[in-house]
Amino acid sequence: MNKRFLMKAMLSLALALPLAAPVAAHAEDALARVKAAGSMKVGTETAFAPFDFIDEAGAHAGLNVDLFTEIGKEMGVEIDWVTLPWDGVLPGLEAGQFDMVAGPATITKARVERYRFLSPIAEATVALLKQAGDDSIQKPEDIAGKLVGAGKATAQLAQVQAYGETLPGGIETREYVGFNEAYADLAAGRIVAVANSLPNIAYVAQTQPDVFAVVKPAFGQPSYFGYIGTKKPEDQSLLDAVDAAIIKIKQDGRMTKLQEKWFGTTFETPNEVPEPKV
């Protein structure tokens, strides 16, 4: 019996070994893999100006493009962009379609539990964008009982829905695959406001002052934008390297110049990820 049991155990082990090999390969250290390839795949959307958008020449532009160019220089690798709608970006990260996410994404309690965030790159407090000259909305609470747009599966949507629950009569929300579609509906009068992070709507209002205006003050909880990776052990070396590059770019003044270029202002952001309030 003992001899028969031993033979069965050895046979089971032999059958398992071929299956174990691909798992080990999949768990290859991410930084070593990226360095060997000479490029890092970064997932993002291109409808989130001024972070990512398609410019008039049809090129991918924005703060993320400029900042990841600097990150690539620090790490000695090229950046290989993978673009798709925002509601597919985080699932794409989990499926291994790219090494990390640019986005950026609002640092929230729910996301921190599931993903690793890197050093914050900008403020992300949520505010409202309205039509220029719309005197019916002077302050955030004036959206009570009205239809407001936001991006599908975004923290901004969640925050404006929560805020709406505090207002008399609540609000209605319309979800959009990309914020550009929301801005188009706002310009056409199909919605009364768009909820997005202050840097984004400030940029939109600055570039189209005859069409849009920012509703002040911002209504959301103070929050920050950050880039995202997984919590898989094999990914941490790569994320550590990107994080170190971001902090260096902050310290030597390059981040300030990029913020001034794309936002027309600068934001003080901590090097460490703060405990989220949203």
Rosetta silent file (secondary structure, phi, psi, omega in degrees, C-alpha in Angstrom):
SEQUENCE: MNKRFLMKAMLSLALALPLAAPVAAHAEDALARVKAAGSMKVGTETAFAPFDFIDEAGAHAGLNVDLFTEIGKEMGVEIDWVTLPWDGVLPGLEAGQFDMVAGPATITKARVERYRFLSPIAEATVALLKQAGDDSIQKPEDIAGKLVGAGKATAQLAQVQAYGETLPGGIETREYVGFNEAYADLAAGRIVAVANSLPNIAYVAQTQPDVFAVVKPAFGQPSYFGYIGTKKPEDQSLLDAVDAAIIKIKQDGRMTKLQEKWFGTTFETPNEVPEPKV
SCORE:     score description
SCORE:     0.000 S_00000001
   1 L     0.000  -43.067 -178.804    0.000    0.000    0.000 S_00000001
   2 H   -63.664  -41.715 -178.919    2.781    2.407    0.900 S_00000001
   3 H   -65.340  -41.570  179.659    4.617    1.715   -2.367 S_00000001
   4 H   -65.248  -40.297  179.071    1.410    2.188   -4.383 S_00000001
   5 H   -63.219  -40.332  179.936    0.657    5.462   -2.552 S_00000001
   6 H   -64.295  -42.105  179.845    4.191    6.725   -3.258 S_00000001
   7 H   -63.765  -39.565  178.339    3.879    5.953   -6.970 S_00000001
   8 H   -64.799  -40.199 -179.636    0.551    7.816   -7.147 S_00000001
   9 H   -65.276  -40.978  179.503    2.048   10.805   -5.382 S_00000001
  10 H   -66.394  -38.194  178.617    5.023   10.893   -7.775 S_00000001
  11 H   -65.141  -42.158  179.254    2.696   10.648  -10.770 S_00000001
  12 H   -62.905  -40.380  179.086    0.544   13.518   -9.457 S_00000001
  13 H   -65.017  -41.794 -179.434    3.643   15.662   -8.949 S_00000001
  14 H   -63.780  -38.449  178.898    4.894   14.932  -12.470 S_00000001
  15 H   -70.101  -30.913 -177.661    1.559   15.944  -13.964 S_00000001
  16 H   -77.189  -29.280 -174.833    1.481   19.159  -11.930 S_00000001
  17 H   -58.140  -46.064  178.698    4.963   20.367  -12.902 S_00000001
  18 H   -60.785  -30.773  179.390    4.115   21.402  -16.507 S_00000001
  19 H   -74.218  -28.422 -177.635    1.183   23.366  -15.153 S_00000001
  20 H   -74.472  -28.923 -175.348    3.346   25.157  -12.618 S_00000001
  21 H   -60.692  -48.245  179.105    5.820   26.469  -15.184 S_00000001
  22 H   -61.335  -34.757  178.576    3.502   28.997  -16.871 S_00000001
  23 H   -61.800  -44.118  179.459    2.450   30.346  -13.460 S_00000001
  24 H   -63.579  -38.972  179.422    6.087   30.983  -12.560 S_00000001
  25 H   -66.188  -39.113 -179.091    6.650   32.707  -15.895 S_00000001
  26 H   -64.922  -29.378 -177.176    3.595   34.879  -15.383 S_00000001
  27 L   -88.609   18.319  178.796    4.974   35.968  -12.007 S_00000001
  28 L   -58.438  141.212  179.893    8.166   37.333  -13.577 S_00000001
  29 L   -55.514  125.790 -172.716    9.404   40.514  -11.902 S_00000001
  30 H   -66.286  -40.448 -178.961    7.687   43.420  -13.695 S_00000001
  31 H   -64.948  -42.732  178.676   10.612   45.863  -13.546 S_00000001
  32 H   -62.955  -40.514  179.843   13.014   43.303  -14.976 S_00000001
  33 H   -64.583  -45.338 -179.469   10.546   42.472  -17.744 S_00000001
  34 H   -65.033  -42.136  178.566    9.984   46.151  -18.641 S_00000001
  35 H   -62.652  -41.423 -179.818   13.726   46.890  -18.598 S_00000001
  36 H   -65.781  -38.550 -179.772   14.406   43.906  -20.844 S_00000001
  37 H   -76.775  -25.136 -177.851   11.686   44.991  -23.291 S_00000001
  38 L    78.200   11.162 -179.728   12.790   48.631  -23.164 S_00000001
  39 E  -151.569  153.168  178.227    9.173   49.801  -22.905 S_00000001
  40 E  -122.662  127.551  178.843    6.361   50.085  -20.381 S_00000001
  41 E   -85.155  126.072 -177.928    2.711   49.650  -21.371 S_00000001
  42 E  -124.515  124.449 -179.639    0.469   52.297  -19.815 S_00000001
  43 E   -92.451  143.088  177.850   -3.324   52.193  -20.061 S_00000001
  44 E  -164.306  174.806  169.321   -5.490   55.313  -20.190 S_00000001
  45 L  -106.238  170.595  179.459   -8.442   56.977  -21.894 S_00000001
  46 L  -124.980   34.878  178.030   -8.164   59.959  -24.246 S_00000001
  47 E  -134.009   43.072 -175.117  -11.259   61.927  -23.228 S_00000001
  48 E  -140.044   55.556  179.247  -10.065   63.413  -19.942 S_00000001
  49 L   -62.004  143.512    6.706   -8.439   66.758  -20.787 S_00000001
  50 L   -94.339   13.400  179.381   -6.051   68.150  -19.754 S_00000001
  51 L   -75.561  -49.808  179.492   -4.609   64.813  -18.587 S_00000001
  52 E  -144.509  128.661  175.369   -5.286   62.851  -21.797 S_00000001
  53 E  -163.153  169.013  175.853   -6.971   63.954  -25.005 S_00000001
  54 E   -99.578  120.580 -175.912   -6.646   63.965  -28.782 S_00000001
  55 L   -80.724 -178.389 -175.111   -5.457   67.358  -30.001 S_00000001
  56 L   -63.149  -23.540  178.628   -6.423   69.183  -33.216 S_00000001
  57 L   -87.506    1.334  179.723   -3.659   67.380  -35.103 S_00000001
  58 L    83.413   14.463 -178.129   -5.073   64.013  -34.044 S_00000001
  59 L  -100.615  150.460  174.920   -2.225   63.286  -31.620 S_00000001
  60 E   -71.389  121.414 -175.909   -2.439   61.972  -28.065 S_00000001
  61 E  -137.147  172.012  175.796   -1.620   64.948  -25.817 S_00000001
  62 L   129.736  175.292 -179.815   -1.945   66.143  -22.227 S_00000001
  63 H   -58.227  -41.134 -179.112   -0.189   66.233  -18.877 S_00000001
  64 H   -59.777  -41.172 -179.955    0.026   62.436  -18.741 S_00000001
  65 H   -62.150  -46.408 -179.620    1.878   62.279  -22.053 S_00000001
  66 H   -66.763  -43.302 -176.636    4.406   64.890  -20.908 S_00000001
  67 H   -68.612  -40.955  179.096    4.799   63.442  -17.427 S_00000001
  68 H   -71.589  -23.714  171.383    5.249   59.857  -18.585 S_00000001
  69 H   -62.175  -42.146  178.079    7.840   61.060  -21.078 S_00000001
  70 H   -68.754  -39.705  177.524    9.808   62.323  -18.068 S_00000001
  71 H   -62.174  -42.571  178.487    9.150   59.107  -16.134 S_00000001
  72 H   -60.759  -39.917  177.665   10.399   57.103  -19.122 S_00000001
  73 H   -62.655  -42.639 -179.916   13.598   59.173  -19.193 S_00000001
  74 H   -63.745  -35.576 -175.860   14.193   58.506  -15.495 S_00000001
  75 H   -93.763  -12.044 -179.275   13.672   54.761  -15.949 S_00000001
  76 L    74.738   33.483  179.613   15.403   54.429  -19.309 S_00000001
  77 L  -135.664  160.065  173.271   12.357   53.006  -21.119 S_00000001
  78 E   -87.443  158.256  177.734    9.875   54.071  -23.794 S_00000001
  79 E  -104.842  123.754  178.891    6.173   54.498  -23.019 S_00000001
  80 E  -106.873  105.410 -175.507    3.765   52.322  -25.004 S_00000001
  81 E   -80.800  137.440  173.260    0.268   53.800  -24.658 S_00000001
  82 E  -122.359  114.887 -175.431   -2.833   51.600  -24.662 S_00000001
  83 E  -111.306  141.370  178.824   -6.030   53.670  -24.930 S_00000001
  84 L  -163.045  165.811  178.663   -9.615   52.591  -24.308 S_00000001
  85 L   -58.165  150.214 -172.488  -12.798   53.964  -22.668 S_00000001
  86 H   -58.523  -37.635 -177.270  -12.434   54.600  -18.930 S_00000001
  87 H   -67.516   -7.574  175.749  -14.875   51.879  -17.880 S_00000001
  88 H  -106.474   -3.587 -174.224  -12.520   49.370  -19.503 S_00000001
  89 H   -70.760  -51.897 -178.278   -9.250   50.727  -18.114 S_00000001
  90 H   -67.595  -41.198  172.032   -9.220   49.165  -14.650 S_00000001
  91 H   -58.694  -36.009  178.101  -10.541   45.794  -15.899 S_00000001
  92 H   -64.395  -38.449  176.078   -7.774   45.960  -18.515 S_00000001
  93 H   -61.275  -46.418 -178.356   -5.181   46.446  -15.777 S_00000001
  94 H   -66.248  -28.507  179.694   -6.482   43.428  -13.893 S_00000001
  95 L   -83.913   -2.750  177.890   -6.440   41.382  -17.097 S_00000001
  96 L    79.258   23.307  179.972   -2.756   42.232  -17.642 S_00000001
  97 L   -73.812  -21.483  178.222   -3.260   44.266  -20.834 S_00000001
  98 L  -152.567  170.677 -173.265   -0.779   46.880  -19.579 S_00000001
  99 L   -81.688  -32.289  179.883    1.660   47.450  -16.722 S_00000001
 100 E  -161.100  174.846 -177.759   -0.118   50.335  -15.004 S_00000001
 101 E  -114.897  132.479  174.104   -2.809   52.986  -15.457 S_00000001
 102 E   -84.005  -61.128  178.691   -2.205   56.658  -16.131 S_00000001
 103 E    66.956  -92.498   -6.518   -5.810   57.883  -16.004 S_00000001
 104 E   -80.367  179.703 -179.959   -5.272   59.364  -13.494 S_00000001
 105 E  -121.546  149.381  174.490   -7.901   58.218  -10.992 S_00000001
 106 E   -65.576  133.451  179.030   -9.272   59.812   -7.855 S_00000001
 107 L   -78.231  109.153 -177.959   -7.760   58.144   -4.805 S_00000001
 108 L  -120.045  163.129  179.461  -10.759   56.642   -2.992 S_00000001
 109 H   -59.150  -45.357 -177.129  -11.218   54.258   -0.076 S_00000001
 110 H   -64.836  -40.973 -178.409  -12.663   51.547   -2.312 S_00000001
 111 H   -71.645  -36.239  179.532   -9.868   51.813   -4.888 S_00000001
 112 H   -63.167  -32.190  178.140   -7.094   51.852   -2.291 S_00000001
 113 H   -66.908  -28.345 -171.961   -8.373   48.515   -1.005 S_00000001
 114 H  -104.575  -30.317 -174.676   -8.061   46.981   -4.461 S_00000001
 115 L  -127.196  164.932  172.149   -5.173   48.806   -6.174 S_00000001
 116 E   -98.204  125.226  174.501   -1.857   50.423   -5.383 S_00000001
 117 E   -97.486  145.682  176.413   -1.775   54.184   -5.929 S_00000001
 118 L   -96.907  177.256 -176.337    1.430   56.091   -6.579 S_00000001
 119 L   -50.553  127.250 -177.417    2.412   59.554   -5.329 S_00000001
 120 L   -56.390  144.050 -177.059   -0.462   62.006   -6.053 S_00000001
 121 L  -112.526  -14.443 -179.265    0.070   64.280   -9.057 S_00000001
 122 E  -166.109  161.935  173.495   -2.813   66.799   -8.742 S_00000001
 123 E   -69.204  152.105 -178.221   -5.823   67.818   -6.718 S_00000001
 124 L  -134.516   16.939 -178.904   -9.036   65.983   -7.591 S_00000001
 125 L   -57.800  135.678 -173.704  -11.773   67.752   -5.622 S_00000001
 126 E   -84.836  136.769  177.424  -15.055   67.557   -7.545 S_00000001
 127 E  -138.220 -177.549 -176.549  -16.818   70.687   -8.818 S_00000001
 128 E  -116.321  141.286  172.450  -19.471   71.591  -11.376 S_00000001
 129 E  -109.394  132.548  179.805  -19.213   72.984  -14.902 S_00000001
 130 E  -125.224  174.688  172.396  -22.218   74.905  -16.243 S_00000001
 131 E   -69.835  139.900  174.976  -23.119   76.823  -19.382 S_00000001
 132 L   -61.015  132.837  178.931  -21.630   80.301  -19.474 S_00000001
 133 L    85.388    2.253  177.968  -24.309   82.820  -18.564 S_00000001
 134 L   -81.009   96.781 -176.521  -26.608   80.306  -16.850 S_00000001
 135 L   -77.584   -7.206 -179.974  -27.744   82.424  -13.892 S_00000001
 136 L   -75.094  -16.509  178.446  -29.985   79.644  -12.556 S_00000001
 137 L  -121.168  100.616 -179.766  -26.912   77.901  -11.121 S_00000001
 138 L  -104.307  -23.087 -178.093  -24.908   80.211   -8.884 S_00000001
 139 L  -147.433  161.908 -173.922  -23.776   77.661   -6.329 S_00000001
 140 H   -53.809  -38.963 -176.042  -23.563   73.831   -6.182 S_00000001
 141 H   -69.064   -9.546  178.453  -26.885   73.339   -4.389 S_00000001
 142 H   -72.268   -5.511  176.254  -28.713   75.025   -7.289 S_00000001
 143 H   -82.292   -0.310 -179.752  -28.571   71.708   -9.207 S_00000001
 144 L   -53.764  130.330  177.961  -31.349   70.354   -6.937 S_00000001
 145 L    76.711    8.814 -174.662  -34.051   68.690   -9.021 S_00000001
 146 L  -117.697  172.212 -176.278  -32.020   68.978  -12.247 S_00000001
 147 E   -98.066  122.186 -175.804  -30.165   66.680  -14.643 S_00000001
 148 E  -123.423  140.780  179.983  -26.386   66.515  -14.194 S_00000001
 149 E  -102.930  155.845  175.383  -23.839   64.547  -16.220 S_00000001
 150 E  -162.093  166.392 -178.752  -20.677   62.687  -15.183 S_00000001
 151 E   -74.052  140.245  178.755  -18.401   59.960  -16.473 S_00000001
 152 L   -63.195  135.353  176.094  -19.528   56.348  -16.213 S_00000001
 153 L    63.745   28.031  179.576  -17.814   54.355  -13.435 S_00000001
 154 L  -106.249  158.990  174.417  -15.985   57.443  -12.109 S_00000001
 155 H   -66.417  -29.203  179.671  -15.476   58.740   -8.578 S_00000001
 156 H   -65.180  -39.758  176.573  -16.946   62.035   -9.786 S_00000001
 157 H   -62.265  -46.227 -178.969  -20.233   60.317  -10.628 S_00000001
 158 H   -61.358  -39.848 -178.191  -20.348   58.670   -7.205 S_00000001
 159 H   -70.814  -40.627 -179.478  -19.676   61.963   -5.439 S_00000001
 160 H   -70.693  -31.908  175.640  -22.281   63.995   -7.316 S_00000001
 161 H   -66.275  -41.937  177.805  -24.868   61.263   -6.721 S_00000001
 162 H   -65.300  -40.532  178.326  -24.061   61.293   -3.001 S_00000001
 163 H   -64.847  -40.432  179.521  -24.207   65.091   -2.966 S_00000001
 164 H   -59.951  -31.619  179.476  -27.537   65.039   -4.781 S_00000001
 165 L   -67.082  -18.080  179.331  -29.015   62.906   -2.015 S_00000001
 166 L   -89.021   -7.131 -175.380  -28.433   65.801    0.402 S_00000001
 167 L   -98.617  148.814  177.786  -30.427   68.269   -1.723 S_00000001
 168 L   -59.571  123.415 -179.935  -34.210   68.862   -1.634 S_00000001
 169 L    81.741   -5.003  178.491  -35.759   66.715   -4.341 S_00000001
 170 L    65.776 -162.812  176.390  -32.399   65.145   -5.154 S_00000001
 171 L  -139.419  165.555  169.057  -30.924   65.253   -8.666 S_00000001
 172 E  -106.392  146.438  177.767  -30.973   63.155  -11.815 S_00000001
 173 E  -124.921  146.375  174.943  -27.713   61.942  -13.312 S_00000001
 174 E  -121.199  129.675 -176.419  -26.760   60.922  -16.828 S_00000001
 175 E   -96.947  141.107 -178.136  -23.682   58.734  -17.326 S_00000001
 176 E  -126.273  143.073  177.367  -21.258   59.178  -20.218 S_00000001
 177 L   -63.514  -37.145  177.248  -18.550   56.910  -21.587 S_00000001
 178 L  -136.025  152.099 -178.287  -16.308   59.970  -21.942 S_00000001
 179 H   -68.638  -24.952  178.238  -16.466   63.479  -20.499 S_00000001
 180 H   -59.323  -37.869  178.149  -16.272   65.037  -23.968 S_00000001
 181 H   -67.255  -36.812  177.483  -19.756   63.705  -24.652 S_00000001
 182 H   -64.766  -42.966  178.650  -20.958   65.184  -21.362 S_00000001
 183 H   -63.746  -37.373  178.690  -19.513   68.591  -22.259 S_00000001
 184 H   -63.883  -42.479  177.820  -21.202   68.435  -25.669 S_00000001
 185 H   -65.972  -36.122  177.531  -24.575   67.732  -24.041 S_00000001
 186 H   -64.587  -45.464  179.459  -23.990   70.583  -21.591 S_00000001
 187 H   -61.391  -32.814 -179.370  -23.194   72.989  -24.436 S_00000001
 188 L   -85.033   -5.116  178.575  -26.392   71.865  -26.203 S_00000001
 189 L    82.585   13.687 -179.684  -28.492   72.374  -23.064 S_00000001
 190 L   -80.301  -19.513  172.234  -29.430   68.724  -22.648 S_00000001
 191 L  -134.935  163.317 -176.516  -28.035   68.744  -19.079 S_00000001
 192 L   -97.029  -17.467 -178.019  -27.492   71.674  -16.707 S_00000001
 193 E  -162.696  161.088  172.809  -24.043   70.768  -15.380 S_00000001
 194 E  -123.389  130.732  176.260  -21.187   68.286  -15.513 S_00000001
 195 E   -94.167  120.958  177.783  -19.520   67.014  -12.348 S_00000001
 196 E  -153.262  171.876 -178.822  -15.797   66.525  -12.765 S_00000001
 197 E   -69.265  146.571 -174.226  -12.603   67.254  -10.880 S_00000001
 198 H   -52.715  -43.716  179.407  -11.698   70.913  -10.530 S_00000001
 199 H   -60.179  -37.183 -178.533   -8.518   70.759  -12.663 S_00000001
 200 H   -67.958  -48.979 -176.060  -10.439   69.234  -15.569 S_00000001
 201 H   -74.426  -28.309  175.231  -13.337   71.675  -15.618 S_00000001
 202 H   -63.177  -39.328  177.886  -11.059   74.656  -14.978 S_00000001
 203 H   -64.715  -44.659 -178.896   -9.168   73.661  -18.121 S_00000001
 204 H   -63.763  -45.021  179.741  -12.382   73.308  -20.144 S_00000001
 205 H   -65.602  -34.975  179.884  -13.734   76.674  -18.956 S_00000001
 206 H   -67.904  -37.388 -176.903  -10.372   78.329  -19.640 S_00000001
 207 H   -84.083  -21.437  179.138  -10.235   77.047  -23.215 S_00000001
 208 L  -134.525   64.775 -174.255  -13.923   77.773  -23.979 S_00000001
 209 L   -66.245  -21.792  178.298  -14.930   80.749  -21.799 S_00000001
 210 L   -80.445  -11.880 -176.274  -17.839   81.724  -24.055 S_00000001
 211 L  -108.851  -39.925 -171.614  -19.389   78.283  -23.641 S_00000001
 212 E  -127.778  159.104  174.642  -18.627   77.105  -20.094 S_00000001
 213 E  -148.310  149.976  178.682  -18.091   78.415  -16.571 S_00000001
 214 E   -86.624  136.170  174.756  -17.060   76.827  -13.272 S_00000001
 215 E   -89.626  122.513 -178.708  -19.551   76.778  -10.403 S_00000001
 216 L  -113.195  148.270    0.521  -17.776   77.789   -7.201 S_00000001
 217 L   -83.386  173.816  172.075  -17.003   76.551   -4.649 S_00000001
 218 L   -63.748  143.348 -176.702  -16.152   72.905   -5.329 S_00000001
 219 L   -99.831  -16.460 -172.615  -18.644   70.645   -3.528 S_00000001
 220 L   -79.462  167.973  174.046  -16.628   67.418   -3.219 S_00000001
 221 L   -68.775  141.243  176.291  -14.438   66.121   -0.440 S_00000001
 222 L   -54.225  128.133 -176.932  -10.775   67.201   -0.755 S_00000001
 223 L  -153.871  173.368 -175.151   -9.055   64.488   -2.762 S_00000001
 224 E  -131.575  158.236  172.151   -6.142   63.764   -5.107 S_00000001
 225 E   -95.585  142.466  174.830   -5.390   62.166   -8.443 S_00000001
 226 E  -149.178  161.241  175.389   -2.889   59.322   -8.683 S_00000001
 227 E   -85.727  156.891 -168.990   -1.642   56.666  -11.069 S_00000001
 228 E  -124.530  141.571  169.395   -2.618   53.030  -10.463 S_00000001
 229 E  -135.427  178.825  177.494   -1.009   49.611  -10.408 S_00000001
 230 L   -85.771  174.242  175.110   -1.981   46.245   -9.031 S_00000001
 231 L  -100.123   12.133  179.286   -1.080   44.843   -5.629 S_00000001
 232 L   -64.643  135.713 -178.111    0.503   41.739   -7.155 S_00000001
 233 H   -54.675  -37.881 -176.568    3.926   41.086   -5.574 S_00000001
 234 H   -70.529  -15.903 -179.672    5.628   40.810   -8.981 S_00000001
 235 H   -90.224  -13.271 -169.854    4.432   44.332   -9.938 S_00000001
 236 H   -68.305  -32.330  179.214    5.777   46.165   -6.901 S_00000001
 237 H   -63.900  -41.126  178.490    9.349   46.634   -8.144 S_00000001
 238 H   -66.275  -45.399 -178.992    8.071   48.423  -11.260 S_00000001
 239 H   -66.396  -34.902  174.949    5.640   50.580   -9.295 S_00000001
 240 H   -60.439  -41.538 -178.661    8.391   51.465   -6.804 S_00000001
 241 H   -67.864  -41.629  178.050   10.541   52.678   -9.693 S_00000001
 242 H   -65.671  -42.334  179.447    7.722   54.764  -11.199 S_00000001
 243 H   -60.127  -44.666  179.258    6.897   56.202   -7.776 S_00000001
 244 H   -62.085  -37.748  178.838   10.532   57.198   -7.214 S_00000001
 245 H   -66.295  -42.963  179.516   10.577   58.889  -10.632 S_00000001
 246 H   -61.336  -45.385 -178.999    7.401   60.864   -9.871 S_00000001
 247 H   -63.506  -39.450  176.902    8.780   62.080   -6.537 S_00000001
 248 H   -63.283  -41.333  179.544   12.050   63.153   -8.193 S_00000001
 249 H   -65.052  -34.724  173.899   10.082   65.041  -10.869 S_00000001
 250 H   -65.566  -46.257 -172.483    8.171   66.818   -8.102 S_00000001
 251 H   -69.659  -31.592 -176.897   11.310   67.710   -6.192 S_00000001
 252 L   -93.061    5.567  173.412   13.284   69.142   -9.116 S_00000001
 253 L    93.668   -6.775 -179.395   10.451   71.421  -10.305 S_00000001
 254 H   -65.811  -36.342  179.538    9.414   69.597  -13.466 S_00000001
 255 H   -63.509  -42.659  179.102    5.989   68.749  -12.005 S_00000001
 256 H   -58.939  -43.872  179.345    5.307   72.405  -11.204 S_00000001
 257 H   -63.653  -39.666  179.328    6.106   73.396  -14.796 S_00000001
 258 H   -68.429  -40.220  177.754    3.814   70.715  -16.190 S_00000001
 259 H   -63.455  -42.256  178.560    0.951   71.736  -13.886 S_00000001
 260 H   -63.003  -39.155 -179.423    1.355   75.372  -14.898 S_00000001
 261 H   -64.269  -44.932 -170.573    1.356   74.355  -18.561 S_00000001
 262 H   -97.417  -23.974 -179.181   -1.778   72.220  -18.430 S_00000001
 263 H  -109.882  -18.494 -173.463   -3.850   73.702  -15.575 S_00000001
 264 L    75.488    9.133  178.001   -2.726   77.333  -15.510 S_00000001
 265 L  -157.594  177.162  178.769   -2.065   76.822  -11.800 S_00000001
 266 L  -125.914  159.688 -179.600   -0.184   74.474   -9.456 S_00000001
 267 L  -128.118  136.849  171.632   -1.230   72.071   -6.717 S_00000001
 268 L   -82.277  121.739  179.540    0.542   71.056   -3.541 S_00000001
 269 L  -127.722  141.092  178.901    0.437   67.263   -3.375 S_00000001
 270 L   -71.707  154.820  175.634    1.918   64.926   -0.748 S_00000001
 271 L   -73.551  -37.044  178.567    4.576   62.413   -1.730 S_00000001
 272 L   -91.173  150.487  177.653    2.805   59.652    0.166 S_00000001
 273 L   -70.655  119.444 -179.894   -0.753   58.603   -0.624 S_00000001
 274 L   -75.755  163.913  176.164   -2.990   60.174    2.057 S_00000001
 275 L   -67.989  123.506 -175.947   -5.874   58.336    3.691 S_00000001
 276 L   -65.866  147.292  176.134   -8.826   58.912    1.328 S_00000001
 277 L  -103.412   -5.234 -178.557  -11.845   60.874    2.532 S_00000001
 278 L  -121.415    0.000    0.000  -14.091   59.646   -0.272 S_00000001
